[in-house]
Coordinates of C-alpha atoms and ligand atoms in Angstrom, one line a residue:
M1 CA -56.8 8.0 24.6
S2 CA -56.2 10.2 21.6
V3 CA -54.1 8.7 18.7
Y4 CA -51.3 11.2 19.6
D5 CA -51.3 9.9 23.2
Q6 CA -51.1 6.4 21.9
I7 CA -48.1 7.3 19.7
A8 CA -46.4 9.1 22.5
Q9 CA -46.9 6.1 24.8
A10 CA -45.6 3.6 22.2
R11 CA -42.6 5.8 21.6
S12 CA -41.7 6.1 25.3
S13 CA -42.3 2.5 26.0
A14 CA -40.1 1.5 23.1
I15 CA -37.3 3.9 24.2
G16 CA -37.8 2.6 27.8
E17 CA -37.2 -1.0 26.6
I18 CA -34.1 0.1 24.7
E19 CA -32.6 1.8 27.7
Q20 CA -33.1 -1.4 29.8
V21 CA -31.0 -3.5 27.5
D22 CA -27.4 -4.1 28.6
D23 CA -25.8 -6.0 25.9
M24 CA -25.7 -6.4 22.1
E25 CA -27.4 -9.8 22.2
S26 CA -30.5 -8.6 24.0
L27 CA -30.6 -5.5 21.8
T28 CA -30.8 -7.8 18.7
A29 CA -33.5 -9.9 20.4
L30 CA -35.5 -6.7 21.0
E31 CA -35.3 -5.5 17.4
P32 CA -38.5 -7.2 16.1
M33 CA -40.5 -5.7 18.9
L34 CA -39.1 -2.2 18.1
F35 CA -39.4 -2.2 14.3
G36 CA -41.4 -5.3 13.2
K37 CA -45.0 -5.3 11.9
K38 CA -46.1 -6.4 15.3
S39 CA -44.4 -3.6 17.2
T40 CA -46.7 -1.0 18.9
L41 CA -45.6 1.6 16.4
G42 CA -46.2 -0.9 13.6
S43 CA -49.7 -1.6 14.7
L44 CA -50.4 2.1 15.0
K45 CA -49.4 2.5 11.5
R46 CA -52.0 0.1 10.5
L47 CA -54.6 2.2 12.3
M48 CA -53.8 5.1 9.9
S49 CA -56.6 3.9 7.6
E50 CA -59.1 4.7 10.4
V51 CA -57.9 8.2 11.0
D52 CA -59.9 11.0 9.4
E53 CA -58.6 12.1 6.1
A54 CA -58.1 15.7 7.4
E55 CA -55.9 14.5 10.3
R56 CA -54.0 11.8 8.4
A57 CA -51.0 14.0 7.4
E58 CA -50.4 15.2 10.9
V59 CA -50.8 11.8 12.6
G60 CA -48.5 10.4 9.9
Q61 CA -45.9 13.0 10.8
A62 CA -46.2 12.2 14.5
L63 CA -45.8 8.5 13.8
N64 CA -42.8 9.1 11.7
Q65 CA -41.2 11.3 14.3
A66 CA -41.8 8.7 17.0
Q67 CA -40.3 6.1 14.8
T68 CA -37.2 8.3 14.1
D69 CA -36.8 8.8 17.9
V70 CA -36.9 5.1 18.5
R71 CA -34.4 4.4 15.7
D72 CA -32.1 7.1 17.1
A73 CA -32.2 5.6 20.6
H74 CA -31.5 2.2 19.1
T75 CA -28.6 3.4 17.1
A76 CA -27.1 5.3 20.0
I77 CA -27.1 2.3 22.3
K78 CA -25.9 0.0 19.5
E79 CA -22.9 2.2 18.9
R80 CA -22.2 2.2 22.6
F81 CA -22.2 -1.6 22.7
I82 CA -19.9 -1.8 19.6
A83 CA -17.4 0.6 21.3
Q84 CA -17.7 -1.4 24.5
N85 CA -17.0 -4.7 22.7
R86 CA -14.0 -3.2 20.9
R87 CA -12.6 -1.9 24.2
F88 CA -13.1 -5.3 25.7
Q89 CA -11.4 -7.0 22.7
L90 CA -8.5 -4.6 22.8
E91 CA -8.0 -5.2 26.5
T92 CA -8.2 -9.0 26.3
E93 CA -6.0 -9.3 23.2
R94 CA -3.6 -6.7 24.3
L95 CA 0.0 -7.6 23.8
D96 CA 2.5 -6.0 26.1
L97 CA 6.0 -6.8 25.1
T98 CA 7.4 -5.4 28.3
E99 CA 5.7 -8.4 30.0
S100 CA 8.0 -10.6 28.0
L101 CA 11.0 -8.4 29.1
A102 CA 9.9 -8.8 32.7
A103 CA 9.8 -12.5 32.3
N104 CA 13.3 -12.4 30.9
K105 CA 12.3 -14.3 27.8
R106 CA 15.1 -14.7 25.4
G107 CA 13.5 -15.3 22.0
H108 CA 14.6 -18.1 19.7
L109 CA 15.0 -19.0 16.1
H110 CA 11.9 -18.7 13.9
L111 CA 10.0 -21.9 13.1
V112 CA 11.1 -21.6 9.4
T113 CA 14.8 -21.2 10.4
Q114 CA 14.5 -24.1 12.8
T115 CA 13.0 -26.3 10.0
M116 CA 15.6 -25.2 7.6
E117 CA 18.4 -26.0 10.0
R118 CA 17.0 -29.4 10.8
L119 CA 16.8 -30.2 7.1
E120 CA 20.4 -29.1 6.6
D121 CA 21.4 -31.3 9.5
V122 CA 19.7 -34.3 8.0
F123 CA 21.4 -33.8 4.6
V124 CA 24.8 -33.0 6.1
G125 CA 24.4 -36.3 8.0
M126 CA 24.0 -37.9 4.6
G127 CA 27.2 -36.4 3.3
F128 CA 25.9 -33.3 1.5
T129 CA 27.3 -29.8 1.8
V130 CA 25.2 -26.6 2.1
S131 CA 25.4 -24.0 -0.6
E132 CA 23.8 -20.6 -1.0
G133 CA 23.0 -18.1 -3.8
P134 CA 21.7 -14.6 -4.1
Q135 CA 18.0 -13.8 -3.8
A136 CA 18.2 -11.2 -6.6
E137 CA 19.1 -13.3 -9.7
T138 CA 19.6 -12.8 -13.4
D139 CA 17.2 -14.2 -16.0
W140 CA 20.1 -16.5 -17.0
Y141 CA 20.4 -18.3 -13.6
N142 CA 16.7 -18.4 -12.8
F143 CA 15.5 -19.5 -16.2
E144 CA 17.8 -19.7 -19.2
A145 CA 20.6 -21.9 -17.8
L146 CA 17.9 -24.2 -16.4
N147 CA 16.8 -25.0 -19.9
L148 CA 14.0 -22.4 -19.8
P149 CA 14.6 -20.0 -22.7
A150 CA 12.6 -16.7 -23.0
A151 CA 9.6 -18.0 -24.8
H152 CA 9.3 -21.4 -23.0
P153 CA 5.7 -22.1 -22.0
A154 CA 6.9 -23.5 -18.7
R155 CA 7.9 -20.1 -17.6
S156 CA 4.3 -19.5 -16.7
M157 CA 4.8 -21.9 -13.8
F158 CA 6.6 -19.1 -12.1
D159 CA 4.9 -15.8 -11.5
T160 CA 8.0 -13.7 -11.5
L161 CA 8.8 -10.4 -9.7
Y162 CA 11.2 -8.3 -11.6
L163 CA 13.3 -5.7 -10.0
D164 CA 13.4 -2.1 -11.2
L165 CA 16.9 -1.0 -10.6
G166 CA 16.5 2.1 -12.8
E167 CA 19.6 2.6 -15.0
R168 CA 21.1 -0.7 -13.7
T169 CA 18.1 -2.9 -14.3
E170 CA 19.8 -4.5 -17.3
I171 CA 23.3 -5.9 -16.8
G172 CA 25.5 -7.7 -19.2
D173 CA 25.5 -11.0 -17.4
G174 CA 23.5 -13.1 -19.9
E175 CA 25.0 -15.7 -22.2
G176 CA 27.4 -14.1 -24.7
G177 CA 27.4 -10.8 -22.7
E178 CA 23.7 -10.1 -23.5
A179 CA 21.8 -7.7 -21.2
T180 CA 19.6 -9.5 -18.6
N181 CA 16.8 -8.6 -16.4
I182 CA 17.2 -8.8 -12.7
L183 CA 14.5 -10.6 -10.8
L184 CA 13.7 -12.1 -7.4
R185 CA 14.5 -15.8 -7.8
T186 CA 11.3 -17.9 -8.1
H187 CA 13.0 -21.0 -6.9
T188 CA 16.3 -22.3 -5.4
S189 CA 17.2 -24.1 -8.6
P190 CA 19.5 -21.2 -9.9
V191 CA 21.8 -22.2 -7.0
Q192 CA 22.4 -25.5 -8.8
I193 CA 23.8 -23.6 -11.7
R194 CA 26.0 -21.4 -9.5
V195 CA 27.4 -24.5 -7.7
M196 CA 28.1 -26.4 -11.0
E197 CA 29.8 -23.4 -12.5
S198 CA 32.0 -22.8 -9.5
S199 CA 33.0 -26.4 -8.4
P200 CA 33.8 -29.4 -10.5
P201 CA 31.9 -32.7 -9.8
P202 CA 31.5 -34.8 -7.8
I203 CA 28.8 -32.6 -6.2
Y204 CA 26.6 -33.5 -3.3
T205 CA 24.9 -30.3 -2.0
V206 CA 21.7 -28.8 -0.7
C207 CA 20.7 -25.1 -1.2
P208 CA 18.1 -23.8 1.2
G209 CA 16.8 -20.2 0.9
R210 CA 14.1 -17.7 0.4
V211 CA 12.2 -17.5 -2.9
F212 CA 9.6 -15.1 -4.3
R213 CA 6.6 -15.3 -6.5
R214 CA 3.9 -12.9 -7.6
D215 CA 1.1 -14.4 -5.5
T216 CA -1.6 -13.0 -3.2
A217 CA -1.2 -14.1 0.4
D218 CA -3.8 -16.6 1.6
A219 CA -3.9 -19.6 4.0
S220 CA -1.6 -21.6 1.8
H221 CA 0.3 -19.1 -0.3
M222 CA 2.8 -16.3 0.4
P223 CA 4.7 -14.1 -2.1
V224 CA 7.8 -15.0 -0.1
F225 CA 8.5 -18.5 1.0
H226 CA 11.4 -21.0 1.4
Q227 CA 12.7 -23.9 -0.6
I228 CA 15.5 -26.4 -0.3
E229 CA 17.2 -27.7 -3.4
G230 CA 19.3 -30.8 -3.7
L231 CA 21.9 -31.5 -6.4
V232 CA 24.1 -34.5 -7.0
V233 CA 26.5 -34.9 -9.9
D234 CA 28.8 -37.8 -10.1
H235 CA 29.9 -40.8 -12.2
G236 CA 27.1 -43.2 -12.8
I237 CA 24.3 -41.5 -11.0
S238 CA 20.9 -42.9 -11.9
L239 CA 17.2 -42.5 -11.1
T240 CA 17.6 -45.2 -8.5
D241 CA 20.0 -43.0 -6.5
L242 CA 17.5 -40.2 -6.6
A243 CA 14.7 -42.5 -5.3
G244 CA 16.9 -44.0 -2.6
T245 CA 18.2 -40.6 -1.5
L246 CA 14.7 -39.2 -1.1
N247 CA 13.5 -42.2 0.7
E248 CA 16.5 -42.1 3.0
F249 CA 16.0 -38.4 3.7
T250 CA 12.2 -38.9 4.4
A251 CA 12.9 -41.6 6.9
A252 CA 15.6 -39.6 8.6
Y253 CA 13.6 -36.4 8.8
F254 CA 10.1 -37.7 9.6
G255 CA 10.8 -41.1 11.1
G256 CA 10.7 -44.6 9.7
A257 CA 6.9 -44.8 9.1
I258 CA 7.1 -42.2 6.4
R259 CA 8.1 -43.3 2.9
S260 CA 8.4 -41.5 -0.4
R261 CA 7.3 -42.2 -3.9
L262 CA 7.8 -40.7 -7.4
R263 CA 5.2 -39.8 -9.9
P264 CA 6.1 -38.9 -13.5
S265 CA 5.9 -35.1 -14.1
Y266 CA 7.6 -32.4 -16.2
F267 CA 10.3 -29.8 -15.4
P268 CA 12.4 -28.3 -18.1
F269 CA 15.6 -28.7 -16.1
T270 CA 15.3 -32.5 -15.6
E271 CA 14.7 -35.5 -17.8
P272 CA 13.0 -37.7 -16.8
S273 CA 11.2 -35.5 -14.2
A274 CA 9.0 -36.6 -11.3
E275 CA 6.9 -35.2 -8.5
F276 CA 7.7 -36.8 -5.1
D277 CA 5.1 -37.5 -2.5
I278 CA 5.6 -38.6 1.1
T279 CA 3.3 -40.7 3.3
C280 CA 0.9 -38.3 4.9
V281 CA 2.5 -37.2 8.2
I282 CA -0.9 -36.6 9.8
C283 CA -2.5 -40.0 9.3
E284 CA 0.6 -42.0 8.3
G285 CA -1.0 -43.3 5.2
D286 CA -4.5 -44.2 6.4
G287 CA -6.2 -41.3 4.6
C288 CA -7.4 -38.1 6.2
Q289 CA -8.5 -34.6 5.4
T290 CA -4.9 -33.2 5.0
C291 CA -4.0 -35.7 2.3
Q292 CA -7.5 -35.7 0.8
R293 CA -7.9 -39.4 1.8
T294 CA -5.0 -40.5 -0.5
G295 CA -2.5 -41.2 2.3
W296 CA 0.1 -39.2 0.4
I297 CA 1.2 -35.6 0.4
E298 CA 2.9 -33.9 -2.5
L299 CA 6.3 -32.5 -1.4
G300 CA 8.3 -31.3 -4.4
G301 CA 9.8 -31.9 -7.8
C302 CA 12.8 -33.8 -8.9
G303 CA 14.5 -35.6 -11.8
M304 CA 17.7 -36.4 -13.6
V305 CA 19.6 -33.2 -14.4
H306 CA 18.9 -32.4 -18.1
P307 CA 22.0 -32.7 -20.4
N308 CA 21.4 -29.1 -21.6
V309 CA 21.7 -27.9 -18.0
L310 CA 25.0 -29.7 -17.5
A311 CA 26.3 -28.3 -20.8
N312 CA 25.3 -24.8 -19.7
C313 CA 27.6 -25.2 -16.7
G314 CA 30.4 -26.7 -18.8
I315 CA 29.9 -30.2 -17.5
D316 CA 30.3 -33.1 -19.9
S317 CA 27.1 -35.1 -19.8
E318 CA 28.7 -38.1 -21.4
E319 CA 31.0 -38.4 -18.4
W320 CA 28.8 -37.1 -15.5
T321 CA 25.1 -37.6 -14.6
G322 CA 23.2 -36.2 -11.8
F323 CA 19.8 -35.7 -10.1
A324 CA 18.2 -32.7 -8.5
F325 CA 15.2 -32.1 -6.3
G326 CA 13.5 -29.1 -4.7
F327 CA 10.6 -28.6 -2.2
G328 CA 9.0 -26.0 0.0
I329 CA 10.1 -25.6 3.6
D330 CA 7.2 -23.5 4.9
R331 CA 4.6 -26.1 3.9
L332 CA 6.6 -28.8 5.6
A333 CA 6.6 -26.9 8.9
L334 CA 2.9 -26.2 8.5
M335 CA 2.2 -29.8 8.2
R336 CA 4.5 -31.0 10.9
Y337 CA 2.9 -28.7 13.5
G338 CA -0.7 -28.7 12.1
I339 CA -0.7 -25.0 11.5
K340 CA -3.8 -23.9 9.6
D341 CA -2.8 -20.6 8.1
L342 CA 0.6 -19.9 6.4
R343 CA 0.2 -16.2 7.1
D344 CA 0.5 -16.9 10.9
M345 CA 4.2 -17.7 10.2
Y346 CA 4.9 -14.2 9.1
T347 CA 2.8 -11.9 11.3
N348 CA 5.4 -12.4 14.0
D349 CA 2.9 -12.4 16.9
V350 CA 5.0 -13.6 19.9
R351 CA 2.1 -15.7 21.1
F352 CA 2.4 -17.7 17.9
L353 CA 6.2 -17.7 17.8
E354 CA 6.5 -18.8 21.4
Q355 CA 4.8 -22.1 20.7
F356 CA 7.8 -23.4 18.7
Ligands
DAH1 N1 12.2 -25.6 -8.9 C1 11.0 -26.4 -8.9 C2 9.9 -25.5 -8.4 O1 10.1 -24.5 -7.8 C3 11.1 -27.6 -8.1 C4 12.1 -28.6 -8.6 C5 11.7 -29.5 -9.5 C6 13.5 -28.5 -8.3 C7 12.5 -30.4 -10.1 C8 14.3 -29.4 -8.9 C9 13.9 -30.4 -9.7 O2 15.6 -29.4 -8.6 O3 14.7 -31.3 -10.3 O4 8.7 -25.8 -8.7

């Protein structure tokens, strides 16, 4: 058999093999036999050294052409499988909302709203009122009044999104009529200020709501999330009241097996400040992956309202004392239902939403 016949035969047998394959897996398995050193075309290449010098260029060209043909056949069938797989995936993952209509599904409150309402219920049961504030805030409410002046290093805790309102981006709402930037509130703490400004103590209130931070969305972060803030101002309020209230809340919301504890921390708006942990709701304190084997999960921040903050709201800190706390709602829901990716909460796929 001439070397050309051998090449032609190797080419057609390789193409023949390709045409017999009927899925991506077998195609991948076939690849070494098509392109590897041990493939027929590969071994023919090694025979090149035995070909006469005069003929070498022509044989080489024939070999290259055969190899190109095999490659083309391989690419064509690979693309067909990719398209087929995509069609299959689209078909199986298809979401037809008219099917939900046909089943007369009614829809229900979103998991975050449900969680927020349950939290409100628990606090209302403990004698708290529910307060709200705007999501677009001034620098004064979000920072300054909370004892976070412009150059305060703790401002870096909050990656802030500022609003560009054109001409109106600066309004005279700062202390002493100064111009202030408008921003998306980075926490629910500014509602504390609004409550203290508008109603005299005693105050027992919680403020749930949406907050915003300049953050890239990943499994545990979203640029938009929810917090709930608590504020108590009364005669003779002490750290013990704070610890007791958090413990009471934890037991009421999660059940008696879950406790809370305080760890010293720092927030500009409280003194002393603490971070509060709860018993890991997954392992109930035994130690697991979720709590990194500590048995505890960090929930939020708290502390005794700083005298400067009370003064900023016109409350006499000699007469009144108070505590405050704040924690994330989304993360709480995530933990409670063992949801792995925070982003799932916001893609609004009914198959996810329906589960709650
Ligand atoms: N605002 C804080 C944050 O977003 C949480 C917080 C800490 C709220 C201490 C409080 C507090 O009311 O006293 O990180």
